[in-house]
Amino acid sequence: MPHITEIEDLKRIYRRRVPKMFYDYCESGSWSEQTFRENSSDFDDIYLRQRVAIDMTGRSTATKLIGQDVAMPVALAPVGLTGMQHADGEIHAARAAEKFGVPYCLSTMSICSIEDVAENTSAPFWMQVYTLKDDDFMQRLFDRAKAANCSAAVITVDLQLLGQRHKDIKNGLSAPPKLTPKSVANMMTKVQWGLEMLQTKRRFFGNIVGHAKGVDDPSSLSTWTAESFDQALNWDRIREFRKMWDGPLIIKGIIDPRDALEACNVGADAIVVSNHGGRQLDGALSSIRALAPIMDAVGDKIEVHLDSGIRSGQDVLKAVAMGAKGCWIGRAYVYGLGAMGEKGVSEALRVIHKELDSSMGLCGRTDIGEVDRDILMIPKGFSGDWEA
Ligand code: GLV
């Protein structure tokens, strides 16, 4: 196995191994990709304070997310089409998360279904749901999640319509991939990926095909979202979803303090500060810049998590120091999955954990629960001093 020392190593292997259509799907932001880029680059503007001659033995990154024990404050974010990055990808990722002791969140737009993942893992996972018009489909999704013993539902509120990702249109993204001369020529160079894909029957949107009615082309993400997603969504509707699910609930996709306060009123257990990995509103603030004003607005009313832009343990440390209870990683684990399946996801988690643990020690802290803003140097105006 090659020497993996950083997430970028996994990305290089991933890029060689997986068809361009799916690499591009993962590695895109919407429109100009400004928010996608700044989600990561804004972390570089925050500095860590190194401390010395402080006993750094006996370190622990263990904590709790929505009351559940985790080995580090990290969860695997819901990512659509994960089972196209590697055959049975969702099962591989969920297994790696289970072994590491962090939560796995399954996307509605997964290839493996809720039932597939439940049958092939033993730790309860989290289930992400979109806000769709079809009440029956929504209720069934929550019921299926309950039957699969999911330990939380995650409602994504920032995708009433799909942000445009140019590459997906140009590549004709679909699951399974449509066979065009261009896609076939590219797939023929991805031999291992193709052989593994031929051995699985899971090549369609497993939670949708056979479950959603009245969708013209369920293999197309853009058709499905245009036909099924609720552009009229409001907070009352989100309160109706809350009634459909009686377990722990997380609201994902908050980037404005006013929306964070609304989310506190629907009876959620946590919110995720997220701009959907820069895939929705291009020009929106990066998640790490949006975090502090949201923390100030909600205080200790609700647990706050963050996603979008996390590529290292140092990023996790910075977000936790700014007040996030946990961070969700998406692309960072998909690189590992595409590179080498379950083993690659485990490698991604190992790399991030090592970076988090060592950097925490070098900041003079031994317990993730003691990490606070004192370990950071945040430039003036980082979180905005905007004109009204
Ligand atoms: C779906 O959630 C996507 O961002 O593609």
CSV table of C-alpha atoms and ligand atoms in Angstrom, one decimal:
chain,number,residue,atom,x,y,z
A,1,MET,CA,0.0,0.0,0.0
A,2,PRO,CA,1.3,3.5,-0.8
A,3,HIS,CA,2.4,5.7,2.1
A,4,ILE,CA,-0.6,7.9,3.0
A,5,THR,CA,0.5,10.9,5.1
A,6,GLU,CA,-2.2,13.4,4.1
A,7,ILE,CA,-5.7,13.6,2.6
A,8,GLU,CA,-4.1,14.9,-0.7
A,9,ASP,CA,-2.4,11.5,-1.2
A,10,LEU,CA,-5.8,9.8,-1.2
A,11,LYS,CA,-7.1,12.4,-3.6
A,12,ARG,CA,-4.3,11.7,-6.1
A,13,ILE,CA,-5.1,8.0,-6.1
A,14,TYR,CA,-8.8,8.7,-6.3
A,15,ARG,CA,-8.5,10.8,-9.3
A,16,ARG,CA,-6.6,8.1,-11.2
A,17,ARG,CA,-9.0,5.4,-10.2
A,18,VAL,CA,-12.6,6.8,-10.6
A,19,PRO,CA,-14.3,7.9,-13.9
A,20,LYS,CA,-14.1,11.6,-14.5
A,21,MET,CA,-17.9,12.1,-14.3
A,22,PHE,CA,-17.9,11.0,-10.6
A,23,TYR,CA,-14.6,12.7,-9.7
A,24,ASP,CA,-16.0,16.0,-11.1
A,25,TYR,CA,-19.2,15.5,-9.3
A,26,CYS,CA,-17.4,15.3,-6.0
A,27,GLU,CA,-14.8,18.0,-6.8
A,28,SER,CA,-17.2,20.7,-8.0
A,29,GLY,CA,-18.8,23.8,-6.5
A,30,SER,CA,-21.6,25.7,-8.0
A,31,TRP,CA,-21.1,28.4,-10.7
A,32,SER,CA,-17.7,30.1,-10.3
A,33,GLU,CA,-16.8,27.8,-7.3
A,34,GLN,CA,-15.8,30.8,-5.1
A,35,THR,CA,-17.5,29.5,-2.0
A,36,PHE,CA,-16.2,26.0,-2.7
A,37,ARG,CA,-12.6,27.3,-2.7
A,38,GLU,CA,-13.0,29.7,0.2
A,39,ASN,CA,-14.5,27.0,2.4
A,40,SER,CA,-11.0,25.5,2.6
A,41,SER,CA,-8.8,28.5,2.0
A,42,ASP,CA,-10.5,30.6,4.8
A,43,PHE,CA,-9.1,28.0,7.3
A,44,ASP,CA,-5.6,29.2,6.4
A,45,ASP,CA,-6.4,32.7,7.7
A,46,ILE,CA,-6.8,31.4,11.2
A,47,TYR,CA,-3.6,30.6,13.1
A,48,LEU,CA,-3.0,28.2,16.0
A,49,ARG,CA,-1.1,29.3,19.1
A,50,GLN,CA,1.8,26.9,19.8
A,51,ARG,CA,2.5,26.4,23.5
A,52,VAL,CA,5.5,24.7,25.0
A,53,ALA,CA,6.5,23.0,28.3
A,54,ILE,CA,3.0,21.9,29.0
A,55,ASP,CA,2.5,18.2,29.8
A,56,MET,CA,0.9,16.8,26.7
A,57,THR,CA,0.7,13.2,27.7
A,58,GLY,CA,-2.6,11.2,27.9
A,59,ARG,CA,-4.4,13.1,25.2
A,60,SER,CA,-8.0,12.3,24.3
A,61,THR,CA,-10.1,13.4,21.3
A,62,ALA,CA,-13.2,11.4,22.5
A,63,THR,CA,-16.4,13.4,23.0
A,64,LYS,CA,-20.1,13.2,22.3
A,65,LEU,CA,-22.2,14.3,19.4
A,66,ILE,CA,-25.9,14.7,20.1
A,67,GLY,CA,-25.3,12.6,23.2
A,68,GLN,CA,-23.6,9.7,21.3
A,69,ASP,CA,-20.0,8.7,22.1
A,70,VAL,CA,-17.5,9.4,19.3
A,71,ALA,CA,-13.8,8.7,19.1
A,72,MET,CA,-13.2,12.3,17.8
A,73,PRO,CA,-15.6,15.2,16.9
A,74,VAL,CA,-16.0,14.1,13.3
A,75,ALA,CA,-18.9,12.6,11.4
A,76,LEU,CA,-19.0,11.3,7.8
A,77,ALA,CA,-21.3,13.7,5.9
A,78,PRO,CA,-24.1,12.6,3.6
A,79,VAL,CA,-22.7,12.5,0.0
A,80,GLY,CA,-24.9,11.7,-3.0
A,81,LEU,CA,-23.8,8.9,-5.4
A,82,THR,CA,-21.2,7.6,-3.0
A,83,GLY,CA,-21.8,4.1,-4.5
A,84,MET,CA,-20.6,5.4,-7.8
A,85,GLN,CA,-17.2,6.4,-6.3
A,86,HIS,CA,-16.6,2.8,-5.4
A,87,ALA,CA,-18.9,-0.2,-5.8
A,88,ASP,CA,-21.1,-0.5,-2.7
A,89,GLY,CA,-19.4,2.7,-1.5
A,90,GLU,CA,-21.9,3.6,1.2
A,91,ILE,CA,-21.5,0.2,2.9
A,92,HIS,CA,-17.7,0.6,2.8
A,93,ALA,CA,-17.8,4.1,4.3
A,94,ALA,CA,-20.3,3.1,7.0
A,95,ARG,CA,-18.1,0.2,8.0
A,96,ALA,CA,-15.0,2.3,8.3
A,97,ALA,CA,-16.9,4.9,10.4
A,98,GLU,CA,-18.2,2.1,12.6
A,99,LYS,CA,-14.7,0.7,13.2
A,100,PHE,CA,-13.3,4.1,13.9
A,101,GLY,CA,-16.2,5.1,16.3
A,102,VAL,CA,-17.6,8.1,14.4
A,103,PRO,CA,-21.1,8.5,13.0
A,104,TYR,CA,-21.9,7.8,9.4
A,105,CYS,CA,-24.7,9.7,7.7
A,106,LEU,CA,-26.4,8.2,4.7
A,107,SER,CA,-27.6,10.5,1.9
A,108,THR,CA,-31.1,10.2,0.4
A,109,MET,CA,-29.3,10.3,-2.9
A,110,SER,CA,-27.2,7.3,-2.1
A,111,ILE,CA,-26.8,4.3,-4.3
A,112,CYS,CA,-27.0,1.7,-1.5
A,113,SER,CA,-30.4,1.9,0.2
A,114,ILE,CA,-31.1,2.5,3.9
A,115,GLU,CA,-31.8,-1.2,4.1
A,116,ASP,CA,-28.6,-2.2,2.3
A,117,VAL,CA,-26.5,-0.2,4.8
A,118,ALA,CA,-28.4,-1.5,7.8
A,119,GLU,CA,-28.0,-5.1,6.7
A,120,ASN,CA,-24.3,-4.7,6.2
A,121,THR,CA,-23.3,-2.8,9.3
A,122,SER,CA,-24.0,-3.1,13.0
A,123,ALA,CA,-23.6,0.4,14.4
A,124,PRO,CA,-26.7,2.7,14.0
A,125,PHE,CA,-26.1,5.3,11.4
A,126,TRP,CA,-27.7,8.7,10.7
A,127,MET,CA,-30.2,9.2,7.9
A,128,GLN,CA,-30.2,12.4,5.8
A,129,VAL,CA,-33.5,13.5,4.2
A,130,TYR,CA,-34.3,16.2,1.7
A,131,THR,CA,-37.3,18.4,1.9
A,132,LEU,CA,-39.6,17.0,-0.8
A,133,LYS,CA,-43.1,17.8,-1.8
A,134,ASP,CA,-44.4,14.2,-1.5
A,135,ASP,CA,-45.6,13.6,2.1
A,136,ASP,CA,-46.0,9.9,1.6
A,137,PHE,CA,-42.4,9.6,0.3
A,138,MET,CA,-41.1,11.7,3.2
A,139,GLN,CA,-43.0,9.7,5.9
A,140,ARG,CA,-41.9,6.4,4.3
A,141,LEU,CA,-38.3,7.6,4.4
A,142,PHE,CA,-38.5,8.4,8.1
A,143,ASP,CA,-40.3,5.1,8.7
A,144,ARG,CA,-37.6,3.2,6.8
A,145,ALA,CA,-34.9,5.0,8.8
A,146,LYS,CA,-36.7,4.0,12.0
A,147,ALA,CA,-37.0,0.4,10.9
A,148,ALA,CA,-33.3,0.4,10.1
A,149,ASN,CA,-32.5,1.6,13.6
A,150,CYS,CA,-31.0,4.9,12.5
A,151,SER,CA,-30.0,6.9,15.5
A,152,ALA,CA,-30.7,10.4,14.1
A,153,ALA,CA,-32.4,12.0,11.1
A,154,VAL,CA,-30.7,14.9,9.4
A,155,ILE,CA,-32.9,17.3,7.4
A,156,THR,CA,-31.0,19.2,4.7
A,157,VAL,CA,-32.7,22.6,4.3
A,158,ASP,CA,-30.4,24.3,1.8
A,159,LEU,CA,-31.5,22.4,-1.4
A,160,GLN,CA,-34.9,23.7,-2.5
A,161,LEU,CA,-33.3,23.9,-5.9
A,162,LEU,CA,-30.0,22.6,-7.1
A,163,GLY,CA,-27.1,25.0,-7.5
A,164,GLN,CA,-25.6,24.6,-11.0
A,165,ARG,CA,-22.4,22.7,-11.3
A,166,HIS,CA,-21.2,23.2,-14.8
A,167,LYS,CA,-19.1,20.0,-15.0
A,168,ASP,CA,-22.1,17.8,-14.1
A,169,ILE,CA,-24.1,19.3,-17.1
A,170,LYS,CA,-21.2,18.9,-19.5
A,171,ASN,CA,-20.5,15.3,-18.3
A,172,GLY,CA,-24.2,14.3,-18.5
A,173,LEU,CA,-24.0,13.1,-14.9
A,174,SER,CA,-26.3,10.2,-14.1
A,175,ALA,CA,-26.4,7.0,-12.0
A,176,PRO,CA,-25.8,4.6,-13.6
A,177,PRO,CA,-23.6,6.5,-16.1
A,178,LYS,CA,-25.1,6.9,-19.5
A,179,LEU,CA,-23.0,5.1,-22.1
A,180,THR,CA,-21.7,7.8,-24.6
A,181,PRO,CA,-18.5,7.5,-26.6
A,182,LYS,CA,-16.9,9.9,-24.2
A,183,SER,CA,-18.0,8.3,-21.0
A,184,VAL,CA,-17.2,4.8,-22.3
A,185,ALA,CA,-13.7,5.9,-23.4
A,186,ASN,CA,-13.0,7.3,-20.0
A,187,MET,CA,-14.4,4.3,-18.1
A,188,MET,CA,-12.3,2.0,-20.1
A,189,THR,CA,-9.2,3.5,-18.4
A,190,LYS,CA,-10.7,2.8,-14.9
A,191,VAL,CA,-10.4,-1.0,-15.1
A,192,GLN,CA,-10.5,-1.8,-11.3
A,193,TRP,CA,-13.4,0.5,-10.7
A,194,GLY,CA,-15.3,-1.1,-13.6
A,195,LEU,CA,-14.7,-4.7,-12.6
A,196,GLU,CA,-15.9,-4.0,-9.0
A,197,MET,CA,-18.9,-2.1,-10.4
A,198,LEU,CA,-19.9,-5.1,-12.5
A,199,GLN,CA,-19.9,-7.3,-9.4
A,200,THR,CA,-22.5,-5.3,-7.6
A,201,LYS,CA,-26.2,-4.9,-8.4
A,202,ARG,CA,-26.3,-1.6,-6.6
A,203,ARG,CA,-26.0,1.0,-9.4
A,204,PHE,CA,-29.2,3.0,-9.1
A,205,PHE,CA,-30.4,5.6,-6.5
A,206,GLY,CA,-31.4,2.9,-4.0
A,207,ASN,CA,-33.7,5.1,-1.9
A,208,ILE,CA,-35.5,6.5,-4.8
A,209,VAL,CA,-35.9,4.0,-7.6
A,210,GLY,CA,-39.0,1.9,-6.8
A,211,HIS,CA,-39.9,4.3,-3.9
A,212,ALA,CA,-40.6,7.7,-5.5
A,213,LYS,CA,-43.6,8.1,-7.8
A,214,GLY,CA,-44.0,10.3,-10.8
A,215,VAL,CA,-40.3,11.0,-11.5
A,216,ASP,CA,-39.5,10.9,-15.2
A,217,ASP,CA,-35.8,10.0,-15.0
A,218,PRO,CA,-34.7,8.8,-11.6
A,219,SER,CA,-31.1,8.3,-12.9
A,220,SER,CA,-30.7,12.0,-13.2
A,221,LEU,CA,-30.0,14.0,-10.1
A,222,SER,CA,-31.0,17.3,-11.7
A,223,THR,CA,-34.3,15.9,-13.0
A,224,TRP,CA,-35.2,14.4,-9.7
A,225,THR,CA,-34.5,17.5,-7.7
A,226,ALA,CA,-36.3,19.7,-10.2
A,227,GLU,CA,-39.4,17.5,-10.1
A,228,SER,CA,-39.5,16.5,-6.4
A,229,PHE,CA,-37.9,19.1,-4.2
A,230,ASP,CA,-40.1,21.7,-2.5
A,231,GLN,CA,-39.3,25.2,-3.6
A,232,ALA,CA,-42.1,26.5,-1.3
A,233,LEU,CA,-40.4,25.1,1.8
A,234,ASN,CA,-40.8,27.1,5.0
A,235,TRP,CA,-40.3,26.6,8.8
A,236,ASP,CA,-43.8,25.4,9.3
A,237,ARG,CA,-43.2,22.7,6.8
A,238,ILE,CA,-40.0,21.7,8.6
A,239,ARG,CA,-42.0,21.5,11.8
A,240,GLU,CA,-44.3,19.0,10.0
A,241,PHE,CA,-41.2,16.9,9.2
A,242,ARG,CA,-40.2,17.1,12.9
A,243,LYS,CA,-43.6,15.4,13.7
A,244,MET,CA,-42.8,12.6,11.2
A,245,TRP,CA,-39.7,11.6,13.1
A,246,ASP,CA,-39.6,11.1,16.9
A,247,GLY,CA,-35.8,10.5,17.3
A,248,PRO,CA,-32.8,12.9,17.5
A,249,LEU,CA,-33.0,15.5,14.7
A,250,ILE,CA,-30.3,17.6,13.1
A,251,ILE,CA,-30.9,20.5,10.7
A,252,LYS,CA,-28.2,20.8,8.1
A,253,GLY,CA,-27.5,23.8,5.8
A,254,ILE,CA,-27.5,26.9,8.0
A,255,ILE,CA,-25.2,29.8,7.2
A,256,ASP,CA,-27.1,32.8,8.6
A,257,PRO,CA,-27.7,33.6,12.3
A,258,ARG,CA,-31.4,34.3,11.7
A,259,ASP,CA,-31.9,30.9,10.2
A,260,ALA,CA,-30.0,29.3,13.1
A,261,LEU,CA,-32.4,30.9,15.5
A,262,GLU,CA,-35.4,29.6,13.5
A,263,ALA,CA,-33.8,26.1,13.6
A,264,CYS,CA,-33.7,26.3,17.4
A,265,ASN,CA,-37.5,26.7,17.4
A,266,VAL,CA,-38.3,23.5,15.5
A,267,GLY,CA,-37.1,21.1,18.2
A,268,ALA,CA,-33.9,20.0,16.6
A,269,ASP,CA,-31.0,18.6,18.7
A,270,ALA,CA,-28.3,20.1,16.6
A,271,ILE,CA,-27.7,22.3,13.5
A,272,VAL,CA,-24.9,22.0,11.0
A,273,VAL,CA,-23.4,25.3,9.8
A,274,SER,CA,-22.9,24.4,6.1
A,275,ASN,CA,-23.2,25.8,2.6
A,276,HIS,CA,-23.4,22.3,1.1
A,277,GLY,CA,-19.7,22.2,0.4
A,278,GLY,CA,-20.0,25.3,-1.8
A,279,ARG,CA,-22.4,23.4,-4.1
A,280,GLN,CA,-25.5,25.7,-3.6
A,281,LEU,CA,-25.3,29.5,-3.4
A,282,ASP,CA,-22.0,30.5,-5.0
A,283,GLY,CA,-20.8,33.7,-3.3
A,284,ALA,CA,-22.1,32.7,0.1
A,285,LEU,CA,-19.8,33.0,3.1
A,286,SER,CA,-17.5,30.0,3.9
A,287,SER,CA,-18.8,27.9,6.8
A,288,ILE,CA,-15.8,28.7,9.0
A,289,ARG,CA,-16.4,32.5,8.6
A,290,ALA,CA,-20.2,32.0,9.2
A,291,LEU,CA,-19.6,30.0,12.4
A,292,ALA,CA,-18.8,32.7,15.0
A,293,PRO,CA,-21.9,34.9,14.4
A,294,ILE,CA,-24.1,31.8,14.5
A,295,MET,CA,-22.4,30.7,17.8
A,296,ASP,CA,-23.0,34.2,19.2
A,297,ALA,CA,-26.7,34.1,18.1
A,298,VAL,CA,-27.6,30.7,19.4
A,299,GLY,CA,-25.4,30.6,22.6
A,300,ASP,CA,-26.0,27.3,24.3
A,301,LYS,CA,-29.6,26.9,22.9
A,302,ILE,CA,-28.5,24.1,20.5
A,303,GLU,CA,-25.5,22.0,19.6
A,304,VAL,CA,-23.6,23.4,16.6
A,305,HIS,CA,-21.7,21.4,14.1
A,306,LEU,CA,-19.9,22.5,10.9
A,307,ASP,CA,-19.2,21.1,7.5
A,308,SER,CA,-17.8,22.4,4.2
A,309,GLY,CA,-14.0,22.8,3.7
A,310,ILE,CA,-12.6,20.4,6.3
A,311,ARG,CA,-9.6,18.6,4.8
A,312,SER,CA,-7.4,18.1,7.9
A,313,GLY,CA,-7.3,17.5,11.6
A,314,GLN,CA,-6.0,21.1,12.0
A,315,ASP,CA,-9.2,22.3,10.3
A,316,VAL,CA,-11.3,20.2,12.8
A,317,LEU,CA,-9.2,21.7,15.7
A,318,LYS,CA,-9.9,25.3,14.5
A,319,ALA,CA,-13.6,24.7,14.0
A,320,VAL,CA,-13.9,23.1,17.5
A,321,ALA,CA,-11.9,25.9,19.0
A,322,MET,CA,-14.4,28.4,17.5
A,323,GLY,CA,-17.2,26.6,19.2
A,324,ALA,CA,-18.4,23.8,16.8
A,325,LYS,CA,-19.1,20.6,18.8
A,326,GLY,CA,-18.3,18.5,15.7
A,327,CYS,CA,-17.2,18.6,12.1
A,328,TRP,CA,-18.6,16.7,9.2
A,329,ILE,CA,-16.3,15.6,6.4
A,330,GLY,CA,-17.5,14.8,2.9
A,331,ARG,CA,-14.8,15.1,0.2
A,332,ALA,CA,-12.0,14.1,2.6
A,333,TYR,CA,-13.5,10.6,3.0
A,334,VAL,CA,-14.8,10.3,-0.6
A,335,TYR,CA,-11.1,10.6,-1.8
A,336,GLY,CA,-10.2,7.7,0.4
A,337,LEU,CA,-13.2,5.7,-0.7
A,338,GLY,CA,-12.6,6.2,-4.4
A,339,ALA,CA,-8.9,5.4,-3.8
A,340,MET,CA,-9.2,2.2,-1.9
A,341,GLY,CA,-12.7,1.5,-0.6
A,342,GLU,CA,-13.3,0.9,3.1
A,343,LYS,CA,-9.5,0.9,3.8
A,344,GLY,CA,-9.2,4.3,2.2
A,345,VAL,CA,-12.0,5.8,4.4
A,346,SER,CA,-10.2,4.3,7.4
A,347,GLU,CA,-7.0,5.9,6.2
A,348,ALA,CA,-8.7,9.3,5.8
A,349,LEU,CA,-10.0,9.0,9.4
A,350,ARG,CA,-6.6,7.9,10.7
A,351,VAL,CA,-4.9,10.9,9.0
A,352,ILE,CA,-7.4,13.4,10.3
A,353,HIS,CA,-7.3,11.9,13.8
A,354,LYS,CA,-3.5,12.0,14.0
A,355,GLU,CA,-3.4,15.6,12.8
A,356,LEU,CA,-6.1,16.6,15.3
A,357,ASP,CA,-4.5,14.8,18.2
A,358,SER,CA,-0.9,16.1,17.5
A,359,SER,CA,-1.9,19.6,16.8
A,360,MET,CA,-4.1,19.7,20.0
A,361,GLY,CA,-1.0,18.6,21.9
A,362,LEU,CA,1.2,21.2,20.3
A,363,CYS,CA,-1.4,23.8,21.4
A,364,GLY,CA,-0.9,22.7,25.0
A,365,ARG,CA,-4.3,20.9,25.3
A,366,THR,CA,-4.8,17.2,26.2
A,367,ASP,CA,-8.6,16.9,26.0
A,368,ILE,CA,-10.7,18.0,23.0
A,369,GLY,CA,-13.3,19.2,25.6
A,370,GLU,CA,-10.8,21.8,26.8
A,371,VAL,CA,-10.2,23.3,23.4
A,372,ASP,CA,-11.4,26.9,23.1
A,373,ARG,CA,-10.7,30.1,21.3
A,374,ASP,CA,-7.7,30.7,23.4
A,375,ILE,CA,-5.7,28.4,21.1
A,376,LEU,CA,-6.5,30.5,18.1
A,377,MET,CA,-5.3,33.8,16.5
A,378,ILE,CA,-8.2,35.0,14.4
A,379,PRO,CA,-7.6,38.1,12.3
A,380,LYS,CA,-9.7,41.1,13.0
A,381,GLY,CA,-12.8,41.2,10.8
A,382,PHE,CA,-12.6,37.5,10.0
A,383,SER,CA,-16.2,36.9,10.8
A,384,GLY,CA,-17.3,40.0,9.1
A,385,ASP,CA,-17.8,43.6,9.8
A,386,TRP,CA,-20.1,44.0,6.9
A,387,GLU,CA,-22.1,46.9,5.7
A,388,ALA,CA,-25.7,46.3,6.7
B,1,GLV,C1,-26.5,16.8,-3.6
B,1,GLV,O1,-26.7,16.9,-2.4
B,1,GLV,C2,-25.4,17.4,-4.2
B,1,GLV,O2,-24.8,18.4,-3.6
B,1,GLV,O3,-25.0,17.0,-5.3
